[in-house]
Amino acid sequence: MMERIFRIFRFNPETDKEPYYDTFTIEVQDTWTILDGLNAIKWHHDGTLSYRRSCRHGICGSCAMMINGKNDLACEKQISSVKGEITVEPLKGFPVTRDLMVDQTHFFEGLRLVKPWLINHTAPPTDKERLQTPEDRKLLDGTWECILCGACTSSCPAFWDNDSFLGPAALLKAYRYICDTRDEGLDERIGILDSKVGVWRCHTIFNCVEACPKDLNPTNAIVQLRRRLIQEKL
Amino acid sequence: MRDRGIGSGGVMGWFFQRLTGIVLVPVLLVHLLTMHRYHDHGLAWEQVTNLMINPYWKALEITFLVLALYHAFNGLYALFQDYVKSSGVRLVLFSLTVLGGLVLFIVGVVTVLSIQSPGLVGTAGKVLP
Amino acid sequence: MMYRWHAGYVAWLMNRISGVLITFYLVLHIWVIHHLSHGPETYKKVMDILSSKIFMFFELALIGVVLYHMMNGIRIILVDFGNAVWSHKTVFWVLMAIGIVLYVICVWELAGGFLGLIHHEASAMQIAP
Amino acid sequence: MKFELTYHKHDVVVVGAGIAGLYAALKTSAKVDTAVLSKVYPTRSHSGAAQGGCAASLGNMMEDHWEWHMYDTVRGSDFLGDQDAQELLVREAVPVMYEMEHLGVPFDRTEQGRIAQRPFGGHFGNFGKSPMMRSCYAADRTGHAQLHCLYEQCVKNEVRFYNEFYALTLIIKDGVCQGVVAWDVNGGGLHVFHAKAVHLATGGYGRCWKITSNSMANTGDGLSLVMRQGLPLEDMEFVQFHPTGVWKHGMLISEAARGEGGYLINDKGERFMENYAKAKMELAPRDVVSRAEQTEINEGRGIKGQDCVHIDLRHLGKEKIITRLPQVRELALKFVGLDMIDSPIPIQPTAHYSMGGIPVNLDTQVLRDTGKTAVPGLYASGECACVSVHGANRLGTNSTLECAVYGRIGGIKMLDYVCKHPGHDDLPEDAAEMAREEIEHLLSTAGTKSGVRPVELRDRMQETMSENVAVFRQAEDLKKQVGICQDLRQEYKKVAIDDGGIKANTDLIEAIELGHMLDYAYMIAQCALERPECRGAHWRTDHPGRNDKKWLKHTLAWLHGDEIRIEYKPVVITRFQPEERKY
Ligand SMILES: Cc1cc2nc3c(=O)[nH]c(=O)nc-3n(C[C@H](O)[C@H](O)[C@H](O)COP(=O)(O)OP(=O)(O)OC[C@H]3O[C@@H](n4cnc5c(N)ncnc54)[C@H](O)[C@@H]3O)c2cc1C
Ligand code: HEM
Ligand code: SF4
Ligand code: F3S
Ligand code: FES
């Protein structure tokens, strides 16, 4: 048990004109994560604190937020790994719904635009799987693990400046399908990828790679997509 | 939030930004190292004209001019795409970048071509203020 | 706010700013140099101003900016067409180191350093008609 | 406070966006207007946490047949599963797995390019004789791969998603389901969804225990929605406890840790499994290992006398831990801050899977009695439902399979039903009254300092459930727990929340969830009390042994006000007669 100070971004659109920071000093156990800390605050100090959480072990993507200036999953971040006062803020770049909750409607809408589903024009065998070699399957590694937490898109300066930019998560998803040997949908996706909200708006800033709590590399996906587009277009 | 209407792509602009960038590396270095000598109060008029009379140097300088202008103004336009929200204003700015680029290109080419022989002034020089 | 000052962000921001700065300079430069075509007197006048201490300082700073933009540009191109997407940080620092070396060379050279002293006459000979 | 009602009309409304709900929606959305309500974004559903895989007798690695899979499932269920449902499950498993591949799930592959399969506890070849590789997997994120793929397919089919909408009540008029009332968590506001068919796929209910591997959203809402309409729940006493939950946190350390040779150690440094399962040691079935751990803890041999034992992997060596168990190691690093390479990890049994739930028939229609009477227009599948394929104990990798198979069947059957019902029936006038009362009452308590805080009740419920209705059960404890649950339900009436806001009021949501949990926790305790035998995950120390003569039957329980009424219905037995379950 030891005392830690949480400095938490607060904003309730119903009552507050401006966001402000609330400070809570709580007793934490040494195995606690930031999420445990937030829970303790919500349950024992201030029930009005709002945030999202579900799985508690970094697979659902609910609890992405900015912890001491870095995007992380609150449920995976050990309190003991953070020194001093702990500042918790909502993901940047998305409108704040309340406190640590942000509105990700636009984020998921962007995802929809890249047609994130397998596009294949030949009917699959009826009583069997489509074949795919282990090597071809390996191409998908580093793409399909994305939990859509939004930490990457939220860290991307190109997205801050221009939120119509699809952002790294949607582009990673596009690449997940385009590099799937079972997929034939490049043509259908070229329109959006090559558009003024597509891959060319990324300036190779790498914040997204830095931010991804699952250690994925959206920049690589974007770079690969550009290569494909250049092959197609030039 | 801006609408995400599918608009003109950007593959050309993006690709040529890299291409010109790469070609600029040697060209720019050569240009810098030959033309921007500051000892002795900069290159003397004669030195420059001596260099520039050589058609290869002329070609090199014009290449540099074209590449740098394209790269610079294409780069500026990339900025506008990021920061300017209205597509109307973007169109105006696009026209301005193209126009500006062209004007500077003419000025530059005229300058380079005007150097006909060491110590002589090209007649073209008088055309522009 | 870490992402404001994260290396990748700063690198890009500086790239953008440097790009705009150089573009600005390029426009000026084309304008100024076109005085070449006005004959030796005008050129000399302009050059005298330009090679004053203060302008020399600007020019040296500019070369730094150009080299930064160039080296970072190379990094971006290596990410786009090479394999640097997995090692962009290392590549960045290696290129910056090269950039610094290049800068030192340029300064020596342009400000009349050893290369310039040794080659000055020879090069003048070479380009003489 | 008076809320405007917003009305929506859809052919099908699915509540829950896990594998089950999404599969159902995928099937109906091919032809009819389908909406999905989910209290979390679909990709945040608990299905994404499933790791090990999804069983199907594809036979890609070695000879396999659905009969073998069925035998394992029947035996695993300790003969309480309905064999018609189990047969459907394992037969459909094969085409469903292929369909999921066609939809785009990135399964791992064999050298021949087919779906790769791996061994998993409880699955055998040749009727329990030889080890079997039956679990289709995508690394250790199979559920994640399936969930995302199904979500994306639903997006493609233009399913209308109402994300972060919390279903509060069902609308049932004249015994027919007409829709559901939901609360818009972000925007605030009551929404009435008028539908020809409603499908509940609200997932498991492990959250009423203190230590659980379940996500925080697994509060069993679908169960109370049904229960509060005077409909029964089935086999609620059967809840699986997994032996390797991270101490104090409860999230799962994969079975692979024991599979690779991890030891379980008590405070004296003994490999205590020697005293419980000398042959299989740590690799004995989940319930056996969980009971062994709990015995050690109860008898004071937990580490430093605490409620945990150690899983020790140090003898495997750094190399093996890093290459074979990277995820497990990372989990331990992140949640207990310990590195398996040089430190044992504290673990304890954790509430993991809910076998019981909403009784449904093979068409996933919700049943209203011990016979075959269904509630027209109301369907359920996935972990919240009980068809029952898992009986008294489920096999690993059979549950995502159940979600897929029965979610899919549910979709197909609803489509039939909806196509036969061209128009919507009229909604009752007071469709939203129950929901409105609940919300308005809770909001009106905001800030009143005199009430009970929900967290107090929840902590008490979770702690006592973990004490009294866990791995070991006995009449005395269960009776005590029934009493506690009754008290807690009374006290819940005096609950007061902090937050009176309308928008994104998660305090309100947690209070509603607590109400649901108290209802079904009460039912679990009562059902457990009324089954004096040991079967599968239900272990009564005061009534050793399975009693097929008296107890080979399903429990159906109704909540009438504060009373629980219990009836029984027979188990469907087709191919395999009950025998002793030995491993
Ligand atoms: C850690 C862990 C590992 C597992 N590994 C495996 C495995 O390897 N193989 C396997 O077969 N099984 C595994 N399981 C079990 C399996 O994951 C679950 O049984 C299965 O995912 C349940 O899916 P579902 O579709 O029924 O519900 P869930 O995926 O739990 O989804 C429930 C949905 O209902 C919604 N919902 C709930 N209440 C409401 C409400 N009131 N209003 C609106 N929406 C609501 C939620 O938002 C959510 O979308 C594992 C379970 C755990 C805990
Ligand atoms: C010397 C070699 C050069 C290289 C390798 C280079 C490379 C690049 C690259 C790769 C970009 C794209 C950056 C991005 O998309 O984020 C870029 C942008 C730009 N460059 Fe260059 N460049 C060079 C020289 C120049 C010069 C000489 C100028 C100006 C005269 C210039 C002006 C610009 C501008 C204005 C931009 C746009 C900035 C932005 O979009 O952020 N560059 N450069
Ligand atoms: S790429 Fe990483 S950061 Fe981005 S959404 Fe996916 S998991 Fe989150
Ligand atoms: S941070 Fe943004 S600019 Fe590109 S490399 Fe990542 S998407
Ligand atoms: S709660 Fe699921 S990722 Fe944190």
mmCIF file with all atom_site columns, C-alpha atoms in Angstrom, chain B:
data_model
loop_
_atom_site.group_PDB
_atom_site.id
_atom_site.type_symbol
_atom_site.label_atom_id
_atom_site.label_alt_id
_atom_site.label_comp_id
_atom_site.label_asym_id
_atom_site.label_entity_id
_atom_site.label_seq_id
_atom_site.pdbx_PDB_ins_code
_atom_site.Cartn_x
_atom_site.Cartn_y
_atom_site.Cartn_z
_atom_site.occupancy
_atom_site.B_iso_or_equiv
_atom_site.pdbx_formal_charge
_atom_site.auth_seq_id
_atom_site.auth_comp_id
_atom_site.auth_asym_id
_atom_site.auth_atom_id
_atom_site.pdbx_PDB_model_num
ATOM 1   C CA . MET B 1 1   ? -15.295 17.707 -38.926 1.00 0.00 ? 1   MET B CA 1
ATOM 2   C CA . ARG B 1 2   ? -14.606 17.971 -42.557 1.00 0.00 ? 2   ARG B CA 1
ATOM 3   C CA . ASP B 1 3   ? -16.404 15.795 -44.996 1.00 0.00 ? 3   ASP B CA 1
ATOM 4   C CA . ARG B 1 4   ? -14.488 12.910 -46.402 1.00 0.00 ? 4   ARG B CA 1
ATOM 5   C CA . GLY B 1 5   ? -15.703 13.281 -49.954 1.00 0.00 ? 5   GLY B CA 1
ATOM 6   C CA . ILE B 1 6   ? -13.419 11.350 -52.184 1.00 0.00 ? 6   ILE B CA 1
ATOM 7   C CA . GLY B 1 7   ? -11.393 13.911 -54.069 1.00 0.00 ? 7   GLY B CA 1
ATOM 8   C CA . SER B 1 8   ? -8.410  14.038 -56.316 1.00 0.00 ? 8   SER B CA 1
ATOM 9   C CA . GLY B 1 9   ? -5.735  11.693 -55.184 1.00 0.00 ? 9   GLY B CA 1
ATOM 10  C CA . GLY B 1 10  ? -2.193  12.744 -54.676 1.00 0.00 ? 10  GLY B CA 1
ATOM 11  C CA . VAL B 1 11  ? -0.088  9.918  -55.934 1.00 0.00 ? 11  VAL B CA 1
ATOM 12  C CA . MET B 1 12  ? 1.642   12.101 -58.520 1.00 0.00 ? 12  MET B CA 1
ATOM 13  C CA . GLY B 1 13  ? 2.343   14.953 -56.177 1.00 0.00 ? 13  GLY B CA 1
ATOM 14  C CA . TRP B 1 14  ? 3.566   12.620 -53.513 1.00 0.00 ? 14  TRP B CA 1
ATOM 15  C CA . PHE B 1 15  ? 5.728   10.568 -55.812 1.00 0.00 ? 15  PHE B CA 1
ATOM 16  C CA . PHE B 1 16  ? 7.338   13.504 -57.562 1.00 0.00 ? 16  PHE B CA 1
ATOM 17  C CA . GLN B 1 17  ? 8.002   15.159 -54.221 1.00 0.00 ? 17  GLN B CA 1
ATOM 18  C CA . ARG B 1 18  ? 10.234  12.170 -53.363 1.00 0.00 ? 18  ARG B CA 1
ATOM 19  C CA . LEU B 1 19  ? 11.710  11.924 -56.837 1.00 0.00 ? 19  LEU B CA 1
ATOM 20  C CA . THR B 1 20  ? 12.628  15.600 -57.039 1.00 0.00 ? 20  THR B CA 1
ATOM 21  C CA . GLY B 1 21  ? 13.847  15.420 -53.459 1.00 0.00 ? 21  GLY B CA 1
ATOM 22  C CA . ILE B 1 22  ? 16.286  12.637 -54.280 1.00 0.00 ? 22  ILE B CA 1
ATOM 23  C CA . VAL B 1 23  ? 17.578  14.259 -57.462 1.00 0.00 ? 23  VAL B CA 1
ATOM 24  C CA . LEU B 1 24  ? 17.907  17.522 -55.590 1.00 0.00 ? 24  LEU B CA 1
ATOM 25  C CA . VAL B 1 25  ? 20.435  16.007 -53.207 1.00 0.00 ? 25  VAL B CA 1
ATOM 26  C CA . PRO B 1 26  ? 23.422  15.989 -55.589 1.00 0.00 ? 26  PRO B CA 1
ATOM 27  C CA . VAL B 1 27  ? 22.225  18.937 -57.619 1.00 0.00 ? 27  VAL B CA 1
ATOM 28  C CA . LEU B 1 28  ? 21.736  21.101 -54.609 1.00 0.00 ? 28  LEU B CA 1
ATOM 29  C CA . LEU B 1 29  ? 25.074  20.128 -53.105 1.00 0.00 ? 29  LEU B CA 1
ATOM 30  C CA . VAL B 1 30  ? 26.893  20.957 -56.289 1.00 0.00 ? 30  VAL B CA 1
ATOM 31  C CA . HIS B 1 31  ? 25.030  24.214 -56.618 1.00 0.00 ? 31  HIS B CA 1
ATOM 32  C CA . LEU B 1 32  ? 25.796  25.154 -53.043 1.00 0.00 ? 32  LEU B CA 1
ATOM 33  C CA . LEU B 1 33  ? 29.438  24.225 -53.182 1.00 0.00 ? 33  LEU B CA 1
ATOM 34  C CA . THR B 1 34  ? 30.109  26.039 -56.401 1.00 0.00 ? 34  THR B CA 1
ATOM 35  C CA . MET B 1 35  ? 27.856  29.051 -56.269 1.00 0.00 ? 35  MET B CA 1
ATOM 36  C CA . HIS B 1 36  ? 27.780  29.981 -52.625 1.00 0.00 ? 36  HIS B CA 1
ATOM 37  C CA . ARG B 1 37  ? 31.417  30.663 -51.926 1.00 0.00 ? 37  ARG B CA 1
ATOM 38  C CA . TYR B 1 38  ? 31.714  33.436 -49.428 1.00 0.00 ? 38  TYR B CA 1
ATOM 39  C CA . HIS B 1 39  ? 35.360  33.899 -48.974 1.00 0.00 ? 39  HIS B CA 1
ATOM 40  C CA . ASP B 1 40  ? 36.522  36.773 -50.991 1.00 0.00 ? 40  ASP B CA 1
ATOM 41  C CA . HIS B 1 41  ? 33.147  38.501 -50.787 1.00 0.00 ? 41  HIS B CA 1
ATOM 42  C CA . GLY B 1 42  ? 31.259  35.895 -52.661 1.00 0.00 ? 42  GLY B CA 1
ATOM 43  C CA . LEU B 1 43  ? 31.903  34.723 -56.129 1.00 0.00 ? 43  LEU B CA 1
ATOM 44  C CA . ALA B 1 44  ? 33.059  37.477 -58.363 1.00 0.00 ? 44  ALA B CA 1
ATOM 45  C CA . TRP B 1 45  ? 30.872  38.339 -61.287 1.00 0.00 ? 45  TRP B CA 1
ATOM 46  C CA . GLU B 1 46  ? 33.487  36.943 -63.593 1.00 0.00 ? 46  GLU B CA 1
ATOM 47  C CA . GLN B 1 47  ? 33.664  33.699 -61.769 1.00 0.00 ? 47  GLN B CA 1
ATOM 48  C CA . VAL B 1 48  ? 29.967  33.190 -61.989 1.00 0.00 ? 48  VAL B CA 1
ATOM 49  C CA . THR B 1 49  ? 29.703  34.144 -65.581 1.00 0.00 ? 49  THR B CA 1
ATOM 50  C CA . ASN B 1 50  ? 32.720  32.051 -66.376 1.00 0.00 ? 50  ASN B CA 1
ATOM 51  C CA . LEU B 1 51  ? 30.977  29.094 -64.916 1.00 0.00 ? 51  LEU B CA 1
ATOM 52  C CA . MET B 1 52  ? 27.664  29.822 -66.386 1.00 0.00 ? 52  MET B CA 1
ATOM 53  C CA . ILE B 1 53  ? 28.802  30.201 -69.874 1.00 0.00 ? 53  ILE B CA 1
ATOM 54  C CA . ASN B 1 54  ? 29.405  26.505 -69.947 1.00 0.00 ? 54  ASN B CA 1
ATOM 55  C CA . PRO B 1 55  ? 26.224  24.940 -71.352 1.00 0.00 ? 55  PRO B CA 1
ATOM 56  C CA . TYR B 1 56  ? 26.534  22.025 -68.901 1.00 0.00 ? 56  TYR B CA 1
ATOM 57  C CA . TRP B 1 57  ? 26.482  24.395 -65.980 1.00 0.00 ? 57  TRP B CA 1
ATOM 58  C CA . LYS B 1 58  ? 23.554  26.155 -67.556 1.00 0.00 ? 58  LYS B CA 1
ATOM 59  C CA . ALA B 1 59  ? 21.725  22.886 -67.911 1.00 0.00 ? 59  ALA B CA 1
ATOM 60  C CA . LEU B 1 60  ? 22.556  21.989 -64.340 1.00 0.00 ? 60  LEU B CA 1
ATOM 61  C CA . GLU B 1 61  ? 21.313  25.301 -63.016 1.00 0.00 ? 61  GLU B CA 1
ATOM 62  C CA . ILE B 1 62  ? 18.106  25.059 -64.991 1.00 0.00 ? 62  ILE B CA 1
ATOM 63  C CA . THR B 1 63  ? 17.585  21.532 -63.751 1.00 0.00 ? 63  THR B CA 1
ATOM 64  C CA . PHE B 1 64  ? 18.125  22.772 -60.258 1.00 0.00 ? 64  PHE B CA 1
ATOM 65  C CA . LEU B 1 65  ? 15.663  25.552 -60.849 1.00 0.00 ? 65  LEU B CA 1
ATOM 66  C CA . VAL B 1 66  ? 12.975  23.279 -62.196 1.00 0.00 ? 66  VAL B CA 1
ATOM 67  C CA . LEU B 1 67  ? 13.401  20.683 -59.502 1.00 0.00 ? 67  LEU B CA 1
ATOM 68  C CA . ALA B 1 68  ? 13.586  23.110 -56.642 1.00 0.00 ? 68  ALA B CA 1
ATOM 69  C CA . LEU B 1 69  ? 10.608  25.106 -57.824 1.00 0.00 ? 69  LEU B CA 1
ATOM 70  C CA . TYR B 1 70  ? 8.475   22.084 -58.442 1.00 0.00 ? 70  TYR B CA 1
ATOM 71  C CA . HIS B 1 71  ? 9.482   20.545 -55.134 1.00 0.00 ? 71  HIS B CA 1
ATOM 72  C CA . ALA B 1 72  ? 9.013   23.751 -53.172 1.00 0.00 ? 72  ALA B CA 1
ATOM 73  C CA . PHE B 1 73  ? 5.651   24.695 -54.591 1.00 0.00 ? 73  PHE B CA 1
ATOM 74  C CA . ASN B 1 74  ? 4.338   21.177 -54.575 1.00 0.00 ? 74  ASN B CA 1
ATOM 75  C CA . GLY B 1 75  ? 5.442   21.096 -50.948 1.00 0.00 ? 75  GLY B CA 1
ATOM 76  C CA . LEU B 1 76  ? 3.569   24.286 -50.213 1.00 0.00 ? 76  LEU B CA 1
ATOM 77  C CA . TYR B 1 77  ? 0.478   22.859 -51.781 1.00 0.00 ? 77  TYR B CA 1
ATOM 78  C CA . ALA B 1 78  ? 0.781   19.827 -49.501 1.00 0.00 ? 78  ALA B CA 1
ATOM 79  C CA . LEU B 1 79  ? 0.624   22.238 -46.601 1.00 0.00 ? 79  LEU B CA 1
ATOM 80  C CA . PHE B 1 80  ? -2.518  23.825 -47.941 1.00 0.00 ? 80  PHE B CA 1
ATOM 81  C CA . GLN B 1 81  ? -4.121  20.430 -48.306 1.00 0.00 ? 81  GLN B CA 1
ATOM 82  C CA . ASP B 1 82  ? -3.499  19.771 -44.661 1.00 0.00 ? 82  ASP B CA 1
ATOM 83  C CA . TYR B 1 83  ? -4.495  23.093 -43.186 1.00 0.00 ? 83  TYR B CA 1
ATOM 84  C CA . VAL B 1 84  ? -6.999  24.675 -45.540 1.00 0.00 ? 84  VAL B CA 1
ATOM 85  C CA . LYS B 1 85  ? -10.444 23.307 -44.943 1.00 0.00 ? 85  LYS B CA 1
ATOM 86  C CA . SER B 1 86  ? -12.439 24.921 -47.721 1.00 0.00 ? 86  SER B CA 1
ATOM 87  C CA . SER B 1 87  ? -11.950 23.287 -51.078 1.00 0.00 ? 87  SER B CA 1
ATOM 88  C CA . GLY B 1 88  ? -12.677 26.601 -52.832 1.00 0.00 ? 88  GLY B CA 1
ATOM 89  C CA . VAL B 1 89  ? -9.822  28.356 -51.060 1.00 0.00 ? 89  VAL B CA 1
ATOM 90  C CA . ARG B 1 90  ? -7.672  25.321 -51.766 1.00 0.00 ? 90  ARG B CA 1
ATOM 91  C CA . LEU B 1 91  ? -8.344  25.700 -55.460 1.00 0.00 ? 91  LEU B CA 1
ATOM 92  C CA . VAL B 1 92  ? -7.365  29.367 -55.398 1.00 0.00 ? 92  VAL B CA 1
ATOM 93  C CA . LEU B 1 93  ? -4.179  28.542 -53.515 1.00 0.00 ? 93  LEU B CA 1
ATOM 94  C CA . PHE B 1 94  ? -3.437  25.794 -55.959 1.00 0.00 ? 94  PHE B CA 1
ATOM 95  C CA . SER B 1 95  ? -3.706  28.224 -58.855 1.00 0.00 ? 95  SER B CA 1
ATOM 96  C CA . LEU B 1 96  ? -1.490  30.672 -57.011 1.00 0.00 ? 96  LEU B CA 1
ATOM 97  C CA . THR B 1 97  ? 1.219   28.092 -56.382 1.00 0.00 ? 97  THR B CA 1
ATOM 98  C CA . VAL B 1 98  ? 1.207   27.067 -60.027 1.00 0.00 ? 98  VAL B CA 1
ATOM 99  C CA . LEU B 1 99  ? 1.290   30.671 -61.153 1.00 0.00 ? 99  LEU B CA 1
ATOM 100 C CA . GLY B 1 100 ? 3.998   31.660 -58.687 1.00 0.00 ? 100 GLY B CA 1
ATOM 101 C CA . GLY B 1 101 ? 6.074   28.693 -59.699 1.00 0.00 ? 101 GLY B CA 1
ATOM 102 C CA . LEU B 1 102 ? 5.775   29.562 -63.352 1.00 0.00 ? 102 LEU B CA 1
ATOM 103 C CA . VAL B 1 103 ? 6.722   33.199 -62.871 1.00 0.00 ? 103 VAL B CA 1
ATOM 104 C CA . LEU B 1 104 ? 9.778   32.311 -60.840 1.00 0.00 ? 104 LEU B CA 1
ATOM 105 C CA . PHE B 1 105 ? 10.685  29.705 -63.376 1.00 0.00 ? 105 PHE B CA 1
ATOM 106 C CA . ILE B 1 106 ? 10.661  32.288 -66.164 1.00 0.00 ? 106 ILE B CA 1
ATOM 107 C CA . VAL B 1 107 ? 12.648  34.757 -64.102 1.00 0.00 ? 107 VAL B CA 1
ATOM 108 C CA . GLY B 1 108 ? 15.190  32.091 -63.299 1.00 0.00 ? 108 GLY B CA 1
ATOM 109 C CA . VAL B 1 109 ? 15.528  30.751 -66.803 1.00 0.00 ? 109 VAL B CA 1
ATOM 110 C CA . VAL B 1 110 ? 15.907  34.226 -68.187 1.00 0.00 ? 110 VAL B CA 1
ATOM 111 C CA . THR B 1 111 ? 18.664  34.903 -65.687 1.00 0.00 ? 111 THR B CA 1
ATOM 112 C CA . VAL B 1 112 ? 20.550  31.778 -66.545 1.00 0.00 ? 112 VAL B CA 1
ATOM 113 C CA . LEU B 1 113 ? 20.156  32.169 -70.276 1.00 0.00 ? 113 LEU B CA 1
ATOM 114 C CA . SER B 1 114 ? 21.059  35.837 -70.187 1.00 0.00 ? 114 SER B CA 1
ATOM 115 C CA . ILE B 1 115 ? 24.661  35.011 -69.433 1.00 0.00 ? 115 ILE B CA 1
ATOM 116 C CA . GLN B 1 116 ? 26.054  34.699 -72.904 1.00 0.00 ? 116 GLN B CA 1
ATOM 117 C CA . SER B 1 117 ? 29.787  35.237 -72.484 1.00 0.00 ? 117 SER B CA 1
ATOM 118 C CA . PRO B 1 118 ? 32.101  36.203 -69.652 1.00 0.00 ? 118 PRO B CA 1
ATOM 119 C CA . GLY B 1 119 ? 31.680  39.794 -68.739 1.00 0.00 ? 119 GLY B CA 1
ATOM 120 C CA . LEU B 1 120 ? 28.857  40.428 -71.145 1.00 0.00 ? 120 LEU B CA 1
ATOM 121 C CA . VAL B 1 121 ? 25.332  41.214 -70.198 1.00 0.00 ? 121 VAL B CA 1
ATOM 122 C CA . GLY B 1 122 ? 22.561  39.390 -71.952 1.00 0.00 ? 122 GLY B CA 1
ATOM 123 C CA . THR B 1 123 ? 20.027  41.580 -73.611 1.00 0.00 ? 123 THR B CA 1
ATOM 124 C CA . ALA B 1 124 ? 17.246  39.666 -72.026 1.00 0.00 ? 124 ALA B CA 1
ATOM 125 C CA . GLY B 1 125 ? 18.240  41.121 -68.723 1.00 0.00 ? 125 GLY B CA 1
ATOM 126 C CA . LYS B 1 126 ? 16.580  44.332 -69.636 1.00 0.00 ? 126 LYS B CA 1
ATOM 127 C CA . VAL B 1 127 ? 13.260  42.754 -70.283 1.00 0.00 ? 127 VAL B CA 1
ATOM 128 C CA . LEU B 1 128 ? 12.593  42.252 -66.606 1.00 0.00 ? 128 LEU B CA 1
ATOM 129 C CA . PRO B 1 129 ? 12.938  44.891 -63.942 1.00 0.00 ? 129 PRO B CA 1
#
